[in-house]
Short mmCIF file of C-alpha atoms and ligand atoms in Angstrom, two decimals:
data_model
loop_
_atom_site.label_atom_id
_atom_site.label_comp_id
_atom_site.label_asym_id
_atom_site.label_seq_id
_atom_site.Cartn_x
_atom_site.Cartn_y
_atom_site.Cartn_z
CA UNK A 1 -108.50 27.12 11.73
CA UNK A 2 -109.38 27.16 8.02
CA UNK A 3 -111.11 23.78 6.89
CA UNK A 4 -109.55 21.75 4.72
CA UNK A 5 -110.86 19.03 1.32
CA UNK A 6 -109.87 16.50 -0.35
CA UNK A 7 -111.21 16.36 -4.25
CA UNK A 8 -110.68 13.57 -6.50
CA UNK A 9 -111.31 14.03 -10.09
CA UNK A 10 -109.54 17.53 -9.62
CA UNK A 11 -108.28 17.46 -12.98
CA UNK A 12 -111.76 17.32 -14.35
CA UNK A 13 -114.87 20.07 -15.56
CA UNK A 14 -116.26 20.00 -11.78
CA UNK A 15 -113.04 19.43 -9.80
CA UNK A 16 -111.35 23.06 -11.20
CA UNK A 17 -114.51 24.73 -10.88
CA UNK A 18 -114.73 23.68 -6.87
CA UNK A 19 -111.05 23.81 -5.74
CA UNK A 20 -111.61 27.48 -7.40
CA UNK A 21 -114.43 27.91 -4.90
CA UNK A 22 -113.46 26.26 -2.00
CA UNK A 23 -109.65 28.49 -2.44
CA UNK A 24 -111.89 31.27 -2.49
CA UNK A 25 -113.17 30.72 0.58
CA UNK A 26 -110.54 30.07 2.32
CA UNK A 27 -109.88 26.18 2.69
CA UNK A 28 -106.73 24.24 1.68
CA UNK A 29 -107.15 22.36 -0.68
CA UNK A 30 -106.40 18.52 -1.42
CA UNK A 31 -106.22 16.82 -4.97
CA UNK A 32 -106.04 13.36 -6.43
CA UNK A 33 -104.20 12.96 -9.32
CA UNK A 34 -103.60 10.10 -11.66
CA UNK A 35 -100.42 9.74 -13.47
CA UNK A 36 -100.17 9.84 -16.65
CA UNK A 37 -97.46 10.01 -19.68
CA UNK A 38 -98.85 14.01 -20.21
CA UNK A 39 -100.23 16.70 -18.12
CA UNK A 40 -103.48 16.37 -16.81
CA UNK A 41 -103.74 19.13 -15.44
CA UNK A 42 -104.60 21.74 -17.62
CA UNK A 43 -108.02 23.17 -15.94
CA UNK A 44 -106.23 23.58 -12.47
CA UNK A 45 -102.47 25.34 -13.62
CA UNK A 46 -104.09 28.54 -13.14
CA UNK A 47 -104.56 27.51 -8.97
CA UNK A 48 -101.36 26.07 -8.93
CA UNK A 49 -98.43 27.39 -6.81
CA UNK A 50 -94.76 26.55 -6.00
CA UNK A 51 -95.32 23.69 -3.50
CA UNK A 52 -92.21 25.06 -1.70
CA UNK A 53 -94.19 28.80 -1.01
CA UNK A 54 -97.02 27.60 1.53
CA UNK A 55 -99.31 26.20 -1.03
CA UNK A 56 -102.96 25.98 -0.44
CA UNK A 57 -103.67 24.12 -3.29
CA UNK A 58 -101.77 20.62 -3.14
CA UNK A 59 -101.59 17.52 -5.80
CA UNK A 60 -101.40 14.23 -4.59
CA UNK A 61 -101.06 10.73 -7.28
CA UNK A 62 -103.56 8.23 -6.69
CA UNK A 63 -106.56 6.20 -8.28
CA UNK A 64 -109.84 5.53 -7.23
CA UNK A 65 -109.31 1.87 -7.62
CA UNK A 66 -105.82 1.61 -5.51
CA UNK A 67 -108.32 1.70 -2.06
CA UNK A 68 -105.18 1.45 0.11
CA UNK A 69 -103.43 4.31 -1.33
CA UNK A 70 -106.53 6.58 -0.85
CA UNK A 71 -106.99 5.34 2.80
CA UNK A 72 -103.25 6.63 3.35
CA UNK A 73 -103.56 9.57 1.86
CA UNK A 74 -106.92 10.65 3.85
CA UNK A 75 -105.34 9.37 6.92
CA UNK A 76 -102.25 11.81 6.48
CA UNK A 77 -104.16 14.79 5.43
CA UNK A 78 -106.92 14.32 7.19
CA UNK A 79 -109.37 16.71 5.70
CA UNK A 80 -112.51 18.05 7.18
CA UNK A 81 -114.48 17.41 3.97
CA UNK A 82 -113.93 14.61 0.51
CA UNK A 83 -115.90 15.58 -2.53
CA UNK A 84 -115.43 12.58 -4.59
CA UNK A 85 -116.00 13.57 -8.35
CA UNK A 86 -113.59 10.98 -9.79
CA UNK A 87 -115.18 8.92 -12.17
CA UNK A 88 -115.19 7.12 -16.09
CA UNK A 89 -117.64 10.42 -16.69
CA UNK A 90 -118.58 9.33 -20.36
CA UNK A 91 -121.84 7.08 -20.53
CA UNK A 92 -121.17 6.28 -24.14
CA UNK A 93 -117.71 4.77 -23.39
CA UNK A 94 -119.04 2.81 -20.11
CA UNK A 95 -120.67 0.71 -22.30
CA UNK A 96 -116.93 0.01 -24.06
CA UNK A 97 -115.32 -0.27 -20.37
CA UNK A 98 -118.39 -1.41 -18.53
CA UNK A 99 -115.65 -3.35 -15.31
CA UNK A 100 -113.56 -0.13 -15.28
CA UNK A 101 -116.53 1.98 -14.87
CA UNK A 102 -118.10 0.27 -12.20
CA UNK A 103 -114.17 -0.70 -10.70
CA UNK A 104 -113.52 3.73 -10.86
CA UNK A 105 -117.32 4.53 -10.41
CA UNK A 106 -118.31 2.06 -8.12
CA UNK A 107 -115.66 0.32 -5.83
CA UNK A 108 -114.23 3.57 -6.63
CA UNK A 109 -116.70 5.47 -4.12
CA UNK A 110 -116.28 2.69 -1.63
CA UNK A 111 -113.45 3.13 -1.80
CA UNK A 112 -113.25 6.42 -0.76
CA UNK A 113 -116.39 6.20 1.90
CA UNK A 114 -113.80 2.92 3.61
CA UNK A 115 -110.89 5.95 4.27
CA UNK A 116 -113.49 7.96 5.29
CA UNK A 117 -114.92 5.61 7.57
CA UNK A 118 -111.27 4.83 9.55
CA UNK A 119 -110.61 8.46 9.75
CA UNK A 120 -114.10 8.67 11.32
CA UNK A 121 -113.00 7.20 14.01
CA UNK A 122 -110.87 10.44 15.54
CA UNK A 123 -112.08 13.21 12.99
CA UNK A 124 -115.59 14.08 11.87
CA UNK A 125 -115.27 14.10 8.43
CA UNK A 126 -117.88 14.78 5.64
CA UNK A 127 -118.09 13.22 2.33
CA UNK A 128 -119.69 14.69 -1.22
CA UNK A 129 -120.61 12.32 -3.75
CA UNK A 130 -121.07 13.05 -6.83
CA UNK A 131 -124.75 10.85 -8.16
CA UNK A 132 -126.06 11.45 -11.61
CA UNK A 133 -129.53 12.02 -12.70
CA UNK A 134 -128.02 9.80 -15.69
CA UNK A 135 -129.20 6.79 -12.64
CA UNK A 136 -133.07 7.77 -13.47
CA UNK A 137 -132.25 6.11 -16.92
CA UNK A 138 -135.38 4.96 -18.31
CA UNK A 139 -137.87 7.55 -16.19
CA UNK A 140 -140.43 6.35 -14.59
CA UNK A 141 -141.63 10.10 -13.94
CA UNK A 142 -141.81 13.72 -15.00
CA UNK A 143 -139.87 15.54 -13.35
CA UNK A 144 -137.25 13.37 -11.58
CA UNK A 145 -137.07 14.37 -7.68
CA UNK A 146 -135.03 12.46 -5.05
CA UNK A 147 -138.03 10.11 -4.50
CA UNK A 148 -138.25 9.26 -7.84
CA UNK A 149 -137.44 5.30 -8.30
CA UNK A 150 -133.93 4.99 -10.44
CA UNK A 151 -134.10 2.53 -13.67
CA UNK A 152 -130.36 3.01 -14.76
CA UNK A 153 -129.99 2.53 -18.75
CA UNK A 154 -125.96 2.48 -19.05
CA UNK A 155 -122.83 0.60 -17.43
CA UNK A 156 -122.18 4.38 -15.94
CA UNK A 157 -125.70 4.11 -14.65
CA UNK A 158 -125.27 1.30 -12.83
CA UNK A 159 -122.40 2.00 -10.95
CA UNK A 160 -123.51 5.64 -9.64
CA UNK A 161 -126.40 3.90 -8.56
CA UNK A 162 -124.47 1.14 -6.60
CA UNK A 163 -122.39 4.70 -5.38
CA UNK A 164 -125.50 6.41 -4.16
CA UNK A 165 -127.07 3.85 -1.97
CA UNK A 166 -123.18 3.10 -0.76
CA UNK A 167 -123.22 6.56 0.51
CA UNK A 168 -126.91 6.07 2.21
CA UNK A 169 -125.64 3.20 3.65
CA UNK A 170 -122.49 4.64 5.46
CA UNK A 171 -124.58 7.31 6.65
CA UNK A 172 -126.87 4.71 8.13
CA UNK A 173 -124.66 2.07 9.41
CA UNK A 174 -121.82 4.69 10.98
CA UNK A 175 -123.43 7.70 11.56
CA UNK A 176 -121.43 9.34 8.99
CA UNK A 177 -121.95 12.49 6.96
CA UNK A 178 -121.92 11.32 3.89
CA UNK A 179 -124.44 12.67 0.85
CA UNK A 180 -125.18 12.59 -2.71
CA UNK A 181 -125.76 15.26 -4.96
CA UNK A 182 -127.83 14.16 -7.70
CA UNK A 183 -126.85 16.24 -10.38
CA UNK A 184 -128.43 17.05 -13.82
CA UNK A 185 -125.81 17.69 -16.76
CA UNK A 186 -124.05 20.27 -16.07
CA UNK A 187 -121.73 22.34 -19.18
CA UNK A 188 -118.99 25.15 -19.01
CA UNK A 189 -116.18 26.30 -21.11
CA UNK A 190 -114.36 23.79 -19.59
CA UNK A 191 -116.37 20.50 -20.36
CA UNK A 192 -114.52 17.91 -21.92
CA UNK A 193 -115.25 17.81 -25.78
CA UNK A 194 -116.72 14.95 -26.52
CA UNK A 195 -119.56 15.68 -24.73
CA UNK A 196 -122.10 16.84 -26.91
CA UNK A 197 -122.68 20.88 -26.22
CA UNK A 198 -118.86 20.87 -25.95
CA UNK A 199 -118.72 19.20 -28.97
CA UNK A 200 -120.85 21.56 -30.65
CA UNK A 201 -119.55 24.75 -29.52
CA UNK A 202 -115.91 23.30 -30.67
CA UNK A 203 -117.06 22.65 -33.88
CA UNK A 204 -119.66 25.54 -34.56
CA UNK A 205 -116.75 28.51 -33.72
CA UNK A 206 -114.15 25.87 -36.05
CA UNK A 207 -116.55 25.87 -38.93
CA UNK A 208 -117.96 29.56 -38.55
CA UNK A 209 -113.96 30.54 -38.96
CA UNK A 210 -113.31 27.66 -42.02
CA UNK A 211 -111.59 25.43 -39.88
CA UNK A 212 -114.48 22.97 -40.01
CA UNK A 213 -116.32 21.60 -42.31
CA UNK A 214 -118.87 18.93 -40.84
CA UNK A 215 -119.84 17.89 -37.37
CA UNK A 216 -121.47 14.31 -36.64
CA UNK A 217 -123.64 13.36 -34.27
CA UNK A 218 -125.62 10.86 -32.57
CA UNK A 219 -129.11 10.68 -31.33
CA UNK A 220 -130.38 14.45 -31.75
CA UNK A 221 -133.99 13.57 -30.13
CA UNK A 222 -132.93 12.97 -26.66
CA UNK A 223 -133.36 15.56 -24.38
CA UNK A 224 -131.62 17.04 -21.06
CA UNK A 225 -131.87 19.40 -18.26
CA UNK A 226 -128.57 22.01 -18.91
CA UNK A 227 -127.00 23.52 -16.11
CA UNK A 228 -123.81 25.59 -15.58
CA UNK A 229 -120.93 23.58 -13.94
CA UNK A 230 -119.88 26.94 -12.13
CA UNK A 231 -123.76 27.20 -10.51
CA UNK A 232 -123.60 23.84 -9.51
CA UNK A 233 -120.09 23.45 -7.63
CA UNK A 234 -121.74 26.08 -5.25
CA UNK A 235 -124.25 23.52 -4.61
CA UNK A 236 -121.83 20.63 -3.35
CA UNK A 237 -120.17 22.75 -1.20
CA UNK A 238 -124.15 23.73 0.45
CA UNK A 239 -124.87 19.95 1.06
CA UNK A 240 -121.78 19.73 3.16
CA UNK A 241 -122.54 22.94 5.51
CA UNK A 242 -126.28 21.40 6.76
CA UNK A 243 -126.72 20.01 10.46
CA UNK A 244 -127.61 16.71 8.85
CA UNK A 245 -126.40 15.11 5.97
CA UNK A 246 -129.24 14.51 2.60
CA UNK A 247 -129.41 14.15 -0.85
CA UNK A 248 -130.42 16.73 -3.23
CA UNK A 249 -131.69 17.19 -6.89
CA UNK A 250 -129.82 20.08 -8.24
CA UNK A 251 -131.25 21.10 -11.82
CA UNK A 252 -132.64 23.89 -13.37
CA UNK A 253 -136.09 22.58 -14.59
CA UNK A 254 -136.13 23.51 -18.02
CA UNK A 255 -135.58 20.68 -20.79
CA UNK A 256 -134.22 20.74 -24.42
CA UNK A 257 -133.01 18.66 -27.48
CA UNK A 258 -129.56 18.45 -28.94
CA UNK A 259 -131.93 20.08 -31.80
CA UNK A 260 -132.95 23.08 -29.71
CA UNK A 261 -128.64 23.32 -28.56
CA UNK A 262 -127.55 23.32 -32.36
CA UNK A 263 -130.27 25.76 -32.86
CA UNK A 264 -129.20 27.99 -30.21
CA UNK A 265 -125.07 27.91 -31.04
CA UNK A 266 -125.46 28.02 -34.38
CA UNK A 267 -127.74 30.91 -34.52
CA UNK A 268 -125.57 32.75 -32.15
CA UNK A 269 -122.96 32.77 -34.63
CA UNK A 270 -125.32 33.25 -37.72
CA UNK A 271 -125.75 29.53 -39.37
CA UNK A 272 -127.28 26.87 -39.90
CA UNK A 273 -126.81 23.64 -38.56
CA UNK A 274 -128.33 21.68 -41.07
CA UNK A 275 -126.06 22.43 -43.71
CA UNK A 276 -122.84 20.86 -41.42
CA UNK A 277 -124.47 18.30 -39.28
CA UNK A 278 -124.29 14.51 -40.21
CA UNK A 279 -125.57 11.81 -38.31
CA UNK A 280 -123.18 8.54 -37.55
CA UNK A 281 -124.33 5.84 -35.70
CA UNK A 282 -121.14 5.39 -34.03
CA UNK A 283 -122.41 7.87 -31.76
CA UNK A 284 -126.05 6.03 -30.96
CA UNK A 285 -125.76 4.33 -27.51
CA UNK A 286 -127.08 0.60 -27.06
CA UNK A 287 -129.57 2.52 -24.67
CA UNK A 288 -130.54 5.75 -24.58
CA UNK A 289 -131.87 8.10 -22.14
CA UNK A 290 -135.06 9.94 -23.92
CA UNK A 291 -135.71 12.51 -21.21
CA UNK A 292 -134.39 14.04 -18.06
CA UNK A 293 -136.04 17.21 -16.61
CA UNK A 294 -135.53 17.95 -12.83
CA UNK A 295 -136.85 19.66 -9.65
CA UNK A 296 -134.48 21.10 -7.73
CA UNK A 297 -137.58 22.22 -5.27
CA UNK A 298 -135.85 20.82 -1.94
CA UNK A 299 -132.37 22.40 -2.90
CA UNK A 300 -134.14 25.63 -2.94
CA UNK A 301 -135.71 25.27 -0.43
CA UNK A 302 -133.55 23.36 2.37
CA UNK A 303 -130.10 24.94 1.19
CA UNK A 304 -131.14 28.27 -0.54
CA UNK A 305 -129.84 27.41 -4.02
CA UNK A 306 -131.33 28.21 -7.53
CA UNK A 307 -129.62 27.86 -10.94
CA UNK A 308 -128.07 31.29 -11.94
CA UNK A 309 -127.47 30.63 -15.71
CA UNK A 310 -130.22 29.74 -18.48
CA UNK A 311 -129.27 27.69 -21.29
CA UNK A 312 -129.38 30.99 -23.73
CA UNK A 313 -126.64 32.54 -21.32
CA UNK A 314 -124.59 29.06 -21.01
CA UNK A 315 -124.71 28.81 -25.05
CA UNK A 316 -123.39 32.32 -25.01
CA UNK A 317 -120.81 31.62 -22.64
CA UNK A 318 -119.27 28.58 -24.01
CA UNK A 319 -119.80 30.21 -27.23
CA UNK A 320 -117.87 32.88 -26.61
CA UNK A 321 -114.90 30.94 -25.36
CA UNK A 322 -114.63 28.45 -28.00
CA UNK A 323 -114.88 31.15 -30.74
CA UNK A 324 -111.46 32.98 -29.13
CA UNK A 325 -109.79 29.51 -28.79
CA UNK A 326 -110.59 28.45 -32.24
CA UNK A 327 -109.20 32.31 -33.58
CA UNK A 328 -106.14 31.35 -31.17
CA UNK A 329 -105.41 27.94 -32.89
CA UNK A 330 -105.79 29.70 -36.18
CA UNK A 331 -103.20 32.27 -35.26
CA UNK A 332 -100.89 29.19 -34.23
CA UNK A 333 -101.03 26.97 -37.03
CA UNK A 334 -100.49 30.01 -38.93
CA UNK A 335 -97.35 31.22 -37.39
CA UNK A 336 -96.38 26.95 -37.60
CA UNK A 337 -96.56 27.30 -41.23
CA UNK A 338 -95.07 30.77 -42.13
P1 NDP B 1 -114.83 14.87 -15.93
O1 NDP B 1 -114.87 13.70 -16.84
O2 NDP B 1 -114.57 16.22 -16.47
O3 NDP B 1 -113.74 14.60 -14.79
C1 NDP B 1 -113.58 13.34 -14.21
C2 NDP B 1 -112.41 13.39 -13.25
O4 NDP B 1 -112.25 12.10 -12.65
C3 NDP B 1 -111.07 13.73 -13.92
O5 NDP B 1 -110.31 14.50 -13.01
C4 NDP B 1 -110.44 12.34 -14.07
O6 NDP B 1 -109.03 12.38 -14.13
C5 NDP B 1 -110.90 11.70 -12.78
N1 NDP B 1 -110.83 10.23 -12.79
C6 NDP B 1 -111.33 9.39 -13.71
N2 NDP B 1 -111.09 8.11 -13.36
C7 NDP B 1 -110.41 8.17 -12.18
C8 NDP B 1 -109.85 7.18 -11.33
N3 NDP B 1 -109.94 5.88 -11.60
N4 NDP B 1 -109.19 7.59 -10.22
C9 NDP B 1 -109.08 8.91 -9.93
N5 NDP B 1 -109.59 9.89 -10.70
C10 NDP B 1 -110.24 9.51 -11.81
O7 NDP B 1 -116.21 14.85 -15.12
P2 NDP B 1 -117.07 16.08 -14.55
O8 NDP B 1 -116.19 17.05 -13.90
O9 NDP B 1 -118.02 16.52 -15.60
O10 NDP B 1 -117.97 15.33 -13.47
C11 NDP B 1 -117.54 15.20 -12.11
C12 NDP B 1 -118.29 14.06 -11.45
O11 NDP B 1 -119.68 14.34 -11.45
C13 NDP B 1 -118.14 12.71 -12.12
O12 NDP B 1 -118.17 11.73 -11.10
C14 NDP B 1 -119.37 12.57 -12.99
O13 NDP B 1 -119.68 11.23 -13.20
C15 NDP B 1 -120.39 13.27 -12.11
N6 NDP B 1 -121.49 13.92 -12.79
C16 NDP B 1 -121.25 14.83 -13.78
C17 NDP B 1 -122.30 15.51 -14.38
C18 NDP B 1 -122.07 16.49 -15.47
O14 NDP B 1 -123.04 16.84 -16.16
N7 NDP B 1 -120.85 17.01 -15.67
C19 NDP B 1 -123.69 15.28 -13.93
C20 NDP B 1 -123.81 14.34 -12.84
C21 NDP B 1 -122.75 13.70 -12.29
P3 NDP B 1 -108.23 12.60 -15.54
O15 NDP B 1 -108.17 14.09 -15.74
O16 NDP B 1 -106.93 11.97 -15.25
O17 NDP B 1 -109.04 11.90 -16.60
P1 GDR B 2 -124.79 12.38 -20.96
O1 GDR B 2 -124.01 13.52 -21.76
O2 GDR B 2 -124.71 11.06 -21.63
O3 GDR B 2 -126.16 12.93 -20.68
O4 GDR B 2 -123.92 12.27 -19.63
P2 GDR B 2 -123.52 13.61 -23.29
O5 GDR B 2 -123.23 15.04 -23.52
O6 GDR B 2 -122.46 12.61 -23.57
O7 GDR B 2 -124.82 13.16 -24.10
C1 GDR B 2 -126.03 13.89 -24.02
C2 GDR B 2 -126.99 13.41 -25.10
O8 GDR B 2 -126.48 13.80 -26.38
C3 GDR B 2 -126.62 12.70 -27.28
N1 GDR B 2 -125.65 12.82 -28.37
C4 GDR B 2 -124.32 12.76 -28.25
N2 GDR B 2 -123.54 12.64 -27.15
C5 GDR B 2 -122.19 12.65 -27.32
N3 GDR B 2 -121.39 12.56 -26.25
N4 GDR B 2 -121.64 12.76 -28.56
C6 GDR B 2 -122.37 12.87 -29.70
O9 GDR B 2 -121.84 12.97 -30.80
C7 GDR B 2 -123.79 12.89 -29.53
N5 GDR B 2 -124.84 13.01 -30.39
C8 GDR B 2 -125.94 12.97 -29.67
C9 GDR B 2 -126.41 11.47 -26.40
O10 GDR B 2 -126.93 10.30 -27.05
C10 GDR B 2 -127.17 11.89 -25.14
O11 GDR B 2 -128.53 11.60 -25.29
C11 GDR B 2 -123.42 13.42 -18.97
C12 GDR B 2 -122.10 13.05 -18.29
O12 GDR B 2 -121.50 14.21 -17.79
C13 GDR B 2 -122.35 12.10 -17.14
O13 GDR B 2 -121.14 11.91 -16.40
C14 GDR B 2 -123.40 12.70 -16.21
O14 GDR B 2 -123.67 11.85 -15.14
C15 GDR B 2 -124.68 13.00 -17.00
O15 GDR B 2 -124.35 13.90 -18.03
C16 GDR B 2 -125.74 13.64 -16.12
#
């Protein structure tokens, strides 16, 4: 019998890249999906089926915050495995919506750890979730493992961190399966654009084709550990296949500025950054995190994984992408106006 999973926040940059995996191997394959006045769906149309032609791919509404709804819905498809990537994703805009965070973020995971609990009872089932190196915050040391103490800096922070020790304490108190992948950022083609190498490849291919003319930023100082969303997918799906159930730093243990990103997109398309980057302060957080850097030692180690994609590569990559979506907006607005 082929397995089957449940992922919430299937809509999102992680959620397409796993169902794309998890098809691949075979599983059927469970979404949540919130409603909304306009397709949300835009990263996963390419998976989609009919429903009516034996679909292994299937959409289901619901919300991370309607706890009785998700309960249902595990209980009727009972799935061998939940990876629960739903969440308010954006730490800038969790200090805006700091109760909906923690309500989607938070209760949100509890939520979802509750339905996995009562199916528990007659099916082993194994839950994913998704913990942020964003929950080291403030470091308190170089490089962040999964000893190192959290000091959470953000409204997003501090729910993930109320998440992770959630999903400790399930595994704990029922015996469950239940993990936490602590993940560094992670980028793609797909990221949503106002995060900031998304936002930078958007507006680097615009303004090397004249469909741009500035780009502003925020802080430009901080620094993070870049990863490819498609590498790291491979490694949720690893923490669910062990004996017994841990949590795992997956990085790539290499650190850069936004400085040293702008530098890298903007020289692959032969400019210079300075002349179209402004700063606004709209875009400074009330806290910032300076530095994350990660060692992704025990995921080596315990489940075999390593980071397949430098940040040169990933730059190319999303590059690449943006440049023939920008050319193919062009082309549009062109034909709009002839
Ligand atoms: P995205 O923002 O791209 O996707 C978030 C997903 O969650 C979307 O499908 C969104 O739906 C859904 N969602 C948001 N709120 C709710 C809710 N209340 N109920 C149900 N679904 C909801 O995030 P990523 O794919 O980048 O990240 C996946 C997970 O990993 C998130 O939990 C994020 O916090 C975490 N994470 C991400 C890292 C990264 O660098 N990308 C690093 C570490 C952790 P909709 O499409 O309708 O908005
Ligand atoms: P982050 O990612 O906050 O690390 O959270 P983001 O790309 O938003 O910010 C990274 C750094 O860039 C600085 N920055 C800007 N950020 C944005 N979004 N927009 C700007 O204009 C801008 N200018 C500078 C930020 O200040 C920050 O220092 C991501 C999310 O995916 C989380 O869900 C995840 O948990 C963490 O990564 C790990």
């Amino acid at each position: 019998m082929n397995k089957s999973a449940l992922i919430t926040g299937i809509t999102g940059q992680d959620g397409s890249y796993l169902a794309e995996l998890l098809l691949e191997k075979g599983y059927k394959v469970h979404g949540l999906v919130r409603r909304s006045s306009s397709f949300s769906t835009g990263r996963i149309d390419h998976l989609y089926q009919d429903s009516h032609e034996n679909p292994q791919l299937l959409l289901h509404y619901g919300d991370l915050t309607d706890g009785q709804a998700l309960t249902n819905l595990v209980q009727e498809i009972q799935p061998d495995e939940i990876y629960n990537l739903g969440a308010q994703s954006h730490v800038r805009v969790s200090f805006d919506q700091p109760v909906y965070t923690l309500m989607s973020d938070g209760v949100g995971a509890l939520n979802v750890l509750e339905a996995a609990r009562l199916l528990n009872k007659h099916k082993q089932v194994r839950v994913y979730q998704a913990s942020s190196s964003e929950m080291f915050g403030k470091v308190l040391e170089t490089p962040q493992t999964e000893t190192t103490p959290f000091n959470p800096q953000s409204p997003y922070a501090c729910a993930k961190v109320y998440a992770f020790f959630q999903t400790i304490n399930y595994r704990r108190s029922y015996n469950m399966y239940s993990c936490n992948g602590i993940l560094f950022n992670h980028e793609s083609p797909r990221r949503g654009e106002t995060f900031v190498t998304r936002k930078i490849t958007r507006a680097a291919t615009r303004i090397k084709l004249g469909a741009q003319k500035k780009l502003y930023l925020g802080n430009l100082d901080a620094k993070r550990d870049w990863g490819f969303a498609k590498d790291y997918v491979e490694a949720m799906w690893l923490m669910l296949q062990q004996d017994a159930p841990e949590d795992f730093v997956i990085a790539t243990g290499a650190t850069y500025t936004i400085r040293d990103f702008l530098d890298l997109v903007f020289g692959q398309l032969d400019l210079d950054w300075n002349e179209y980057v402004e700063i606004d302060p709209r875009y400074f957080r009330p806290a910032e995190v300076d530095l994350l850097l990660g060692d992704a030692s025990k995921a080596k180690e315990k489940l075999g994984w390593t980071p397949k994609t430098d940040l040169q590569e990933l730059a190319r990559i999303m590059v690449e992408h943006d440049l023939n979506l920008a050319k193919r907006e062009l082309h549009n607005s062109g034909f709009q106006a002839s």
